[in-house]
mmCIF file of C-alpha atoms in Angstrom:
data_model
loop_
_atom_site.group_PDB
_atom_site.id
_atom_site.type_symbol
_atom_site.label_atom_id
_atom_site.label_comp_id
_atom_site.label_asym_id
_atom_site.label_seq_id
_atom_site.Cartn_x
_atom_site.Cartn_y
_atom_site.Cartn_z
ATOM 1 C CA UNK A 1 -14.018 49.412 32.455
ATOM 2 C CA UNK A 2 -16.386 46.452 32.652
ATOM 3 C CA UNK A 3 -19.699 48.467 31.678
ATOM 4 C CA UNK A 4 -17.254 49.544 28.264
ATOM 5 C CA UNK A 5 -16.097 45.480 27.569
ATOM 6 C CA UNK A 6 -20.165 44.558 28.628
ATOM 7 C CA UNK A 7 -20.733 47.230 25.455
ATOM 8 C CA UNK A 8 -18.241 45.914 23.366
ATOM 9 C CA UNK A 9 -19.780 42.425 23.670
ATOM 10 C CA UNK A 10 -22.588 43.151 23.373
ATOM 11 C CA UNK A 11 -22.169 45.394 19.833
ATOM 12 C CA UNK A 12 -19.726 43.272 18.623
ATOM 13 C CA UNK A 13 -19.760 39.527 20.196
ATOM 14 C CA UNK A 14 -23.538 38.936 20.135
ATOM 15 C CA UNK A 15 -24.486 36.544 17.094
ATOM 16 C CA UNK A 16 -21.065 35.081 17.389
ATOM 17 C CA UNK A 17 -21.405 30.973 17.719
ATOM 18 C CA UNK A 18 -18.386 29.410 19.644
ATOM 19 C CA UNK A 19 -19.413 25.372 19.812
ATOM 20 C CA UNK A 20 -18.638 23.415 22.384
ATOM 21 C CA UNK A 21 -15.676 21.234 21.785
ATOM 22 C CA UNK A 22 -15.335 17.760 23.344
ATOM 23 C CA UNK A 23 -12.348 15.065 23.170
ATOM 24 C CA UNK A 24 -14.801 13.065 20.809
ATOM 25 C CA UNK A 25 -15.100 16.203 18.665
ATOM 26 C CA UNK A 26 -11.061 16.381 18.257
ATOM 27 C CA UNK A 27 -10.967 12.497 17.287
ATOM 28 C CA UNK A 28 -13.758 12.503 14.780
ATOM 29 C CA UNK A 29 -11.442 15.916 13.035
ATOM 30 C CA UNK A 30 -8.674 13.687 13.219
ATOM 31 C CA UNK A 31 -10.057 10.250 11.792
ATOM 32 C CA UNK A 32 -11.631 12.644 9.065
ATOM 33 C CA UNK A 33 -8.101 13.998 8.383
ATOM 34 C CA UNK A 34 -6.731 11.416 8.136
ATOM 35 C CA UNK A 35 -9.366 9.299 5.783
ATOM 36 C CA UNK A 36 -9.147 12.351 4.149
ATOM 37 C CA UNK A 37 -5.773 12.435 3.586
ATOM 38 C CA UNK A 38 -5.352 8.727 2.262
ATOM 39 C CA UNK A 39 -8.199 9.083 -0.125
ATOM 40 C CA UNK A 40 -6.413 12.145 -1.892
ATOM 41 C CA UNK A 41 -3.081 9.671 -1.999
ATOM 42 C CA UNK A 42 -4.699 7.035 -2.873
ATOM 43 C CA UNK A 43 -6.354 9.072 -5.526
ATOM 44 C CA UNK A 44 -3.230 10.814 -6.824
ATOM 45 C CA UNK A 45 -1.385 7.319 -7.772
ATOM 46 C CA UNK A 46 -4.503 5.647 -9.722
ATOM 47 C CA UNK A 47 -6.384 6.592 -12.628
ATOM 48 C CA UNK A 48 -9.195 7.978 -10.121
ATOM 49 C CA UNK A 49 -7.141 10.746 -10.694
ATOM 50 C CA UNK A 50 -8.272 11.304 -14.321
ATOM 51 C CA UNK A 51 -11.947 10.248 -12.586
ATOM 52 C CA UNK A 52 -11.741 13.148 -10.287
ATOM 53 C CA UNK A 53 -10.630 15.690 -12.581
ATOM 54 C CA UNK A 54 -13.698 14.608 -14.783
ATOM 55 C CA UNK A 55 -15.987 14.655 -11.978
ATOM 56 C CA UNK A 56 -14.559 18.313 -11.050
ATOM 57 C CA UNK A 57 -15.565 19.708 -15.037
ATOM 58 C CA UNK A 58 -18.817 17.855 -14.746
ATOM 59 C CA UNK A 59 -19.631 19.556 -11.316
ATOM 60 C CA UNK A 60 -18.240 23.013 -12.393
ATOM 61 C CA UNK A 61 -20.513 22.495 -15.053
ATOM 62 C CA UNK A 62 -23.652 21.319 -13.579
ATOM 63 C CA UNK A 63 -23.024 24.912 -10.993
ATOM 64 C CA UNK A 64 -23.438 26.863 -13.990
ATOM 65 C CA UNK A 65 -26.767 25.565 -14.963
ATOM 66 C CA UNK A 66 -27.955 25.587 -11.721
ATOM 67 C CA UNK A 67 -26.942 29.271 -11.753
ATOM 68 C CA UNK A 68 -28.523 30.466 -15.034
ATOM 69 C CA UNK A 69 -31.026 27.542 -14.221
ATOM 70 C CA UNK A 70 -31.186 25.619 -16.561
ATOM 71 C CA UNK A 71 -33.517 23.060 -15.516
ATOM 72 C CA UNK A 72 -33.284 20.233 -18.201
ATOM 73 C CA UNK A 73 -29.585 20.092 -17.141
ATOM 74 C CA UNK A 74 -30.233 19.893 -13.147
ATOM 75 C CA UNK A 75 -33.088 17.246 -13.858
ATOM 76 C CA UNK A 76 -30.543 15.386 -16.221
ATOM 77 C CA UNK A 77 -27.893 15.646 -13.790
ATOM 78 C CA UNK A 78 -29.990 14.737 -10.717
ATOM 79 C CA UNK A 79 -31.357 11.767 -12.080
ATOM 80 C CA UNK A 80 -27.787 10.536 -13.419
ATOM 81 C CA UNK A 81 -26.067 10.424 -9.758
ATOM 82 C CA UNK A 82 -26.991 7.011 -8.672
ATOM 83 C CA UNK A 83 -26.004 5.479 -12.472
ATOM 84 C CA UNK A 84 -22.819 7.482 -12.730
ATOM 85 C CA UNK A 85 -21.784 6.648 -8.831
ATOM 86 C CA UNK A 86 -22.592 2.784 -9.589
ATOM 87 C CA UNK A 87 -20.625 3.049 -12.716
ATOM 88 C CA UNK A 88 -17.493 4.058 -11.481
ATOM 89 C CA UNK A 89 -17.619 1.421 -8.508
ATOM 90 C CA UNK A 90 -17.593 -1.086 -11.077
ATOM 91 C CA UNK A 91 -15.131 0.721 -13.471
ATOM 92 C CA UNK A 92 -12.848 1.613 -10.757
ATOM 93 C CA UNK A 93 -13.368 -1.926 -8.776
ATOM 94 C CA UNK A 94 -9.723 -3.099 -8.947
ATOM 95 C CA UNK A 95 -8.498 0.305 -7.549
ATOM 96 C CA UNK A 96 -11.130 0.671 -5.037
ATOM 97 C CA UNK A 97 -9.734 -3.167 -3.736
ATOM 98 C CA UNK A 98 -6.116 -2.018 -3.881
ATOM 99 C CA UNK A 99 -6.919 1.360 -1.518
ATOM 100 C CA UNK A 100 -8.209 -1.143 0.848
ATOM 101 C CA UNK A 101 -5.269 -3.504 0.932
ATOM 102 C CA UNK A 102 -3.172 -0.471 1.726
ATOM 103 C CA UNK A 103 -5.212 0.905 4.075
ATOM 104 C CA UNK A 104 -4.838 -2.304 5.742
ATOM 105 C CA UNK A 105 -1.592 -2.678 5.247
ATOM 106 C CA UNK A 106 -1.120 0.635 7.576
ATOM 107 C CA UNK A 107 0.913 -0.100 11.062
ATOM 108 C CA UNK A 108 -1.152 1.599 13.600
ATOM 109 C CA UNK A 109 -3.733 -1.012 12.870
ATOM 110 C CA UNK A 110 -1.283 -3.558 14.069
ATOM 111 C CA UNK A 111 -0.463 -1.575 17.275
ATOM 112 C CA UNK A 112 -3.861 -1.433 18.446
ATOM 113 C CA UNK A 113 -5.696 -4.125 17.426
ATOM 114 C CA UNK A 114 -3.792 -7.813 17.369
ATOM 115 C CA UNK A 115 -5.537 -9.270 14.064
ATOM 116 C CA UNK A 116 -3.108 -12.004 13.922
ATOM 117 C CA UNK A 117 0.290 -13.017 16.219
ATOM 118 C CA UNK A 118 3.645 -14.020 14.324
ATOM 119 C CA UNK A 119 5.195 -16.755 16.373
ATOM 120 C CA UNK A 120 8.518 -16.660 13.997
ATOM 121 C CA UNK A 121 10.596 -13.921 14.597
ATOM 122 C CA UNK A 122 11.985 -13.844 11.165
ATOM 123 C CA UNK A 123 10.491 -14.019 7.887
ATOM 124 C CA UNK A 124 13.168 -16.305 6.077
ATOM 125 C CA UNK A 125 16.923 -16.813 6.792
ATOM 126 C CA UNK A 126 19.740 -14.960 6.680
ATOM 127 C CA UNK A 127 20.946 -17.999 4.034
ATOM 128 C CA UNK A 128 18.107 -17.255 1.551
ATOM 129 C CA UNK A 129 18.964 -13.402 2.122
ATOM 130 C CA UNK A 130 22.087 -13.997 0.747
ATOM 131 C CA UNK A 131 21.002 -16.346 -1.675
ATOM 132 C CA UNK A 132 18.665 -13.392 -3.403
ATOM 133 C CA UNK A 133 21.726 -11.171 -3.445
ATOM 134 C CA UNK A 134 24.007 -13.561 -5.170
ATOM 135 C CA UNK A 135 21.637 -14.896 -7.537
ATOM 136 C CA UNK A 136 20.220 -11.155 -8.740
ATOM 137 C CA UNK A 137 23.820 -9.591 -9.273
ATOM 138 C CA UNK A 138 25.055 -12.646 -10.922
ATOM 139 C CA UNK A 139 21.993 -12.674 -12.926
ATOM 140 C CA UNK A 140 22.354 -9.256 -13.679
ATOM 141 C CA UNK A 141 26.477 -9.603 -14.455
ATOM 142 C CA UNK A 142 25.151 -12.158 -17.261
ATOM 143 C CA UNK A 143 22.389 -10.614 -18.777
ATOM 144 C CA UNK A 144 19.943 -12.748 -17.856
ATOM 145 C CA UNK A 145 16.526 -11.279 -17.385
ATOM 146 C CA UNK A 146 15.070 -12.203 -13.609
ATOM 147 C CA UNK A 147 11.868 -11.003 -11.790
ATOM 148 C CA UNK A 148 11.920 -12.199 -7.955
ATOM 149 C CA UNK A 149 8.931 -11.572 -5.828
ATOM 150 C CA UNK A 150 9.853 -11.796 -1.931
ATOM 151 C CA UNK A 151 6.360 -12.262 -0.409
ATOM 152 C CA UNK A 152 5.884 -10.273 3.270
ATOM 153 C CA UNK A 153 2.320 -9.875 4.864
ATOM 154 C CA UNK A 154 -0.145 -10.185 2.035
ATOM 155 C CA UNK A 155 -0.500 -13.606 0.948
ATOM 156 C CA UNK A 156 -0.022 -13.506 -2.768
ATOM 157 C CA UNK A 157 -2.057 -16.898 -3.581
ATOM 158 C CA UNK A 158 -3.881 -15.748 -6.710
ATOM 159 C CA UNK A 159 -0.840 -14.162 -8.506
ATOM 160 C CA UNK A 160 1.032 -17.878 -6.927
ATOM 161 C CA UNK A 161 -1.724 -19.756 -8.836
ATOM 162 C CA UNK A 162 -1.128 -18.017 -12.657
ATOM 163 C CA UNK A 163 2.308 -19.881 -12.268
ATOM 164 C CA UNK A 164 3.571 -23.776 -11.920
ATOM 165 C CA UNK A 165 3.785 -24.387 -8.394
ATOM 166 C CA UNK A 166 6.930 -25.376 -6.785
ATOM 167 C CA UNK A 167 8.033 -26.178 -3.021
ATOM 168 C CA UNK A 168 11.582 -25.831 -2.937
ATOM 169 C CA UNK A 169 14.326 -24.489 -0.510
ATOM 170 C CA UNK A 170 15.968 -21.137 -2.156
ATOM 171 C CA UNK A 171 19.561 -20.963 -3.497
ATOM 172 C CA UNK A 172 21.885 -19.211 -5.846
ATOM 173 C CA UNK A 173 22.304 -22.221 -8.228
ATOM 174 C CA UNK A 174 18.558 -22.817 -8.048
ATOM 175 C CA UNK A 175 17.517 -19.508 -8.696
ATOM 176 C CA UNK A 176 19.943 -18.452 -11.616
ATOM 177 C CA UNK A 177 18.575 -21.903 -13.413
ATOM 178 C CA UNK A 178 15.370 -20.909 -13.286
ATOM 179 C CA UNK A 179 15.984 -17.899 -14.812
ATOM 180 C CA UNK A 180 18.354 -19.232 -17.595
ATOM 181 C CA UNK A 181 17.409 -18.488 -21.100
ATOM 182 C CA UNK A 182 15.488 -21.374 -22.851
ATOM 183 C CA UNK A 183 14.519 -23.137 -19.415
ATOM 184 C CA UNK A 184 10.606 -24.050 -19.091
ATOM 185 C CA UNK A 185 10.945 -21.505 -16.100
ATOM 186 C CA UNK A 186 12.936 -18.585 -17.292
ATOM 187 C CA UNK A 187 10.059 -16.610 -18.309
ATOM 188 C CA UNK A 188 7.742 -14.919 -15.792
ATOM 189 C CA UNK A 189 8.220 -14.047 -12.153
ATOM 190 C CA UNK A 190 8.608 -16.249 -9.668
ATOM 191 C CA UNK A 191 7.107 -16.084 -5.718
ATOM 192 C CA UNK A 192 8.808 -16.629 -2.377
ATOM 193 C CA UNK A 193 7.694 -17.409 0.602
ATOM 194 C CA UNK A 194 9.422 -17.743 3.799
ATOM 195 C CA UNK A 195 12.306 -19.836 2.796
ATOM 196 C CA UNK A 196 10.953 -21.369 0.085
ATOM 197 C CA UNK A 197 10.089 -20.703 -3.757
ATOM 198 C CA UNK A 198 6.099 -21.815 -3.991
ATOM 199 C CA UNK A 199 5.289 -21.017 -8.008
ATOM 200 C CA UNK A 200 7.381 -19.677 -10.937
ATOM 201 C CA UNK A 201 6.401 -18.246 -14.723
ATOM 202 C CA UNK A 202 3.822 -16.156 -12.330
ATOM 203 C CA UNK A 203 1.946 -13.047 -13.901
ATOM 204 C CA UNK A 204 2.200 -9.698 -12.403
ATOM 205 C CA UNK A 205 0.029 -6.730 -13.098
ATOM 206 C CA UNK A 206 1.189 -4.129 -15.243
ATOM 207 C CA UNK A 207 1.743 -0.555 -12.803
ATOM 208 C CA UNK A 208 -0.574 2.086 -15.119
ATOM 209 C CA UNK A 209 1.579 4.572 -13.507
ATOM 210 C CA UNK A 210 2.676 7.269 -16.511
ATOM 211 C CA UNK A 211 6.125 8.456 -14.176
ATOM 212 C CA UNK A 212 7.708 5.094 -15.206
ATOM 213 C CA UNK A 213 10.397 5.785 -17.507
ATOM 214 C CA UNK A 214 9.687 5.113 -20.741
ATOM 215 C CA UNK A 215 13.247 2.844 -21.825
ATOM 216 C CA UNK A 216 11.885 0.262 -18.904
ATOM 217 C CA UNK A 217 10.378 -2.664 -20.335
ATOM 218 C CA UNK A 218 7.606 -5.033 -18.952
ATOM 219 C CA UNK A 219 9.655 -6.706 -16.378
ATOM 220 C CA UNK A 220 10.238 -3.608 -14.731
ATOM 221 C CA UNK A 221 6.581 -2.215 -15.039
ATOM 222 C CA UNK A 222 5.109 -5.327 -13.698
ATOM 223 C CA UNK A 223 7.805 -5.028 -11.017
ATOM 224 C CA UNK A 224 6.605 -2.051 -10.040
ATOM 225 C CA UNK A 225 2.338 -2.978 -10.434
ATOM 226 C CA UNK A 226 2.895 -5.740 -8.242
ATOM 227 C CA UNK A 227 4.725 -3.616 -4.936
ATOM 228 C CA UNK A 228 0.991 -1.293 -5.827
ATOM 229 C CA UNK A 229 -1.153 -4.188 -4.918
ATOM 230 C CA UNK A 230 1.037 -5.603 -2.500
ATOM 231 C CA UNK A 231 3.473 -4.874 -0.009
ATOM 232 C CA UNK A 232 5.861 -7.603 -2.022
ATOM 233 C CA UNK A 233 9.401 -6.571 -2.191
ATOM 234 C CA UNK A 234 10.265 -7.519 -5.879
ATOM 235 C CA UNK A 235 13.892 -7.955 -7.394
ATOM 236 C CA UNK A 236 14.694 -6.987 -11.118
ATOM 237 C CA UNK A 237 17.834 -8.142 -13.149
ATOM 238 C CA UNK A 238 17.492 -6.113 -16.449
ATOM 239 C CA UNK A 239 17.942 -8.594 -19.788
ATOM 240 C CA UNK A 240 19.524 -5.229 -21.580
ATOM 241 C CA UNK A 241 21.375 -3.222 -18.694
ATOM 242 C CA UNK A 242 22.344 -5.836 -16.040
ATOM 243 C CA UNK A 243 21.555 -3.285 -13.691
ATOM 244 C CA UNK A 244 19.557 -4.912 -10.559
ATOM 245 C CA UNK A 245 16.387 -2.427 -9.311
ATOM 246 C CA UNK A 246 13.786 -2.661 -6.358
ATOM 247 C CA UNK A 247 10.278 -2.220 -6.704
ATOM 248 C CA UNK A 248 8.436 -1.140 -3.028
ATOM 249 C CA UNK A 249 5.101 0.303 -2.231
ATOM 250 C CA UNK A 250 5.004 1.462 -6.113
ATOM 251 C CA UNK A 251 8.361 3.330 -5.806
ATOM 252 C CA UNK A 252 11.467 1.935 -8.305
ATOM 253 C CA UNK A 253 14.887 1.702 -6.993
ATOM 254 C CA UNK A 254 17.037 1.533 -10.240
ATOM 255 C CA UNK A 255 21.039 0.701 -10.327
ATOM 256 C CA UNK A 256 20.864 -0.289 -6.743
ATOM 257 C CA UNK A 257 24.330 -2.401 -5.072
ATOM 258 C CA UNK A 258 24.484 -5.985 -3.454
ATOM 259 C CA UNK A 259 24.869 -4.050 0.235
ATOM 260 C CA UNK A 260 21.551 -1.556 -1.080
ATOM 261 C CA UNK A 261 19.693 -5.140 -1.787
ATOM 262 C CA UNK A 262 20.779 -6.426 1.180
ATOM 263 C CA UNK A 263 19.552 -4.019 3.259
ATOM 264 C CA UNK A 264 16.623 -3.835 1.760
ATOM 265 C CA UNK A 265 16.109 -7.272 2.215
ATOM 266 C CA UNK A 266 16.982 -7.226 5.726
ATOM 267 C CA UNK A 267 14.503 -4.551 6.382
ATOM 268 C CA UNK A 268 11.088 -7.262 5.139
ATOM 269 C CA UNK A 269 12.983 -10.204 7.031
ATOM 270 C CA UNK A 270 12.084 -9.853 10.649
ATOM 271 C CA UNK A 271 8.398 -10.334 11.109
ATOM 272 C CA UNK A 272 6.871 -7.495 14.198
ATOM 273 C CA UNK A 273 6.877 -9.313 17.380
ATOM 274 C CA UNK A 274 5.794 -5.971 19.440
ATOM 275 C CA UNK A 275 2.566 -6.732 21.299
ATOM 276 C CA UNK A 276 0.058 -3.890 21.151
ATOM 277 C CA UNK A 277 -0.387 -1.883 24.358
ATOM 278 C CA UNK A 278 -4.125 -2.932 24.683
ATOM 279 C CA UNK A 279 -2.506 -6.682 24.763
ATOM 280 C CA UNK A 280 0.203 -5.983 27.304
ATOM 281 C CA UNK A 281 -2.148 -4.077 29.687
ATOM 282 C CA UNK A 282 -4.263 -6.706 29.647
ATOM 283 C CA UNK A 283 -1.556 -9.516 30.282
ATOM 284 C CA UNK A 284 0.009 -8.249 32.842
ATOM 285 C CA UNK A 285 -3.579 -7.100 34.782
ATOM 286 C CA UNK A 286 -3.689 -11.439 34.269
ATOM 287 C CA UNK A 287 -0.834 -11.816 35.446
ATOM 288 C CA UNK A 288 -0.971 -9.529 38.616
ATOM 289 C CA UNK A 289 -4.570 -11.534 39.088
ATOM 290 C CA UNK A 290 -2.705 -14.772 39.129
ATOM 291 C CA UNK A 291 -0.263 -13.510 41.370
ATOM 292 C CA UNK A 292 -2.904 -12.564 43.438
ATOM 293 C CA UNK A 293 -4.783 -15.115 43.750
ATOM 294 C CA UNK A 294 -1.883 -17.754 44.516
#
């Protein structure tokens, strides 16, 4: 029996290569999987999209003078990597920025590295909550056109500055005269922070995103280009429907109800107080030192 599996090896098995896997081996697959992964999102929502199908026609093509070889081509071609790769950094810089706010953006950075400690638990009141709510659907009820940008992690100081700054406590009353029609501050979006409203008549990016439906207007497709580059909850009040929407991570919630906002709302409001493992381990190995030692 053993001389006949010996044979069968050694016919069949010899030539065969079976690597050596480690634990730093399956972590490498994994962090490549998952790069991977987010690049091909990433890619899918952008015009990179159109880039990549272009660079797929120009590489199918470039095989197919490298197989009749066709050497003007390949020299062409090989010469024309570093230009064309330099080119589309610049051409695709604002993209290439947004993939790394997002990627930043992701939670398991926070759970394993502490880049920065919240000290408030929440992220504005329950007051201004309700303030948003009241404001939007009464906005909405009248017609009146409103764009409300609820800030969360990512400071938004450059799209702040394209407004007139203002430091004021949020309300209903305040918020539906800001928005009324032929106020100095009815047009635009305006920014808050916290509790406060910091800027109004602020400029939001347009989304490039072709799924948008095409009987939304500008308010709603820079709703939705500013949750791309952000992680900004913003509020609509359609001028022509009334109907109040949600625009999150690039996604638009159309038609939604007071309890839908507030929900929504009261998902962003409390700020992640969880301390990463690495930064409990290590405070309570201090602790159990100072315990120790007195």
């Amino acid at each position: 029996m053993e001389q006949q599996i010996t044979r069968f090896a050694g016919k069949y098995v010899t030539g065969f290569y079976f690597p050596e896997i480690h634990l730093t081996d399956v972590i490498e697959v994994l962090i490549l999987t998952f790069l991977i992964y987010q690049i091909m999102v990433w890619i899918k929502n952008t015009k990179a999209w159109m880039l990549l199908k272009g660079i797929i026609v120009l590489a199918a093509f470039i095989l197919l003078a490298a197989i009749f070889k066709m050497h003007t081509i390949l020299y062409l071609a090989k010469n024309a990597v570093t230009v064309m790769a330099t080119a589309a950094i610049v051409v695709f810089q604002p993209e290439l920025r947004r993939a790394l706010e997002k990627l930043g953006e992701k939670k398991f950075l926070s759970s394993v590295v502490p880049f920065e400690t919240n000290r408030e638990k929440v992220r504005f009141s329950e007051e201004t909550r309700e303030s948003i709510v009241e404001a939007a659907f009464v906005m909405g009820k009248a017609k009146t056109g409103a764009l409300i940008v609820v800030e969360q992690a990512i400071r938004l100081t450059e799209y702040e500055s394209t407004g007139i700054q203002m430091d004021c406590l949020v309300s209903s009353q305040v918020l539906i005269n800001i928005f009324e029609h032929n106020t100095p501050l009815h047009d635009g979006a305006i920014i808050i922070r916290g509790d406060r409203i910091v800027s109004a008549t602020c400029y939001l990016p347009l989304s490039d995103n072709m799924g948008i439906s095409k009987d939304l207007g500008t308010r709603h497709r820079a709703a939705v280009g500013m949750s791309e580059v952000s992680d900004a909850l913003v509020i609509v009040a359609s001028e022509e429907t009334g109907k109040v929407s949600v625009a999150q991570g690039g996604q638009l919630l159309r038609n939604i109800s007071q309890k839908d906002l507030r929900e929504k709302l009261a998902s962003i409001q409390d700020k992640k107080t969880e301390v990463n493992k690495i930064a409990a381990l290590w405070k309570g190995r201090h602790n159990h030192e100072k315990k120790t030692n007195g």
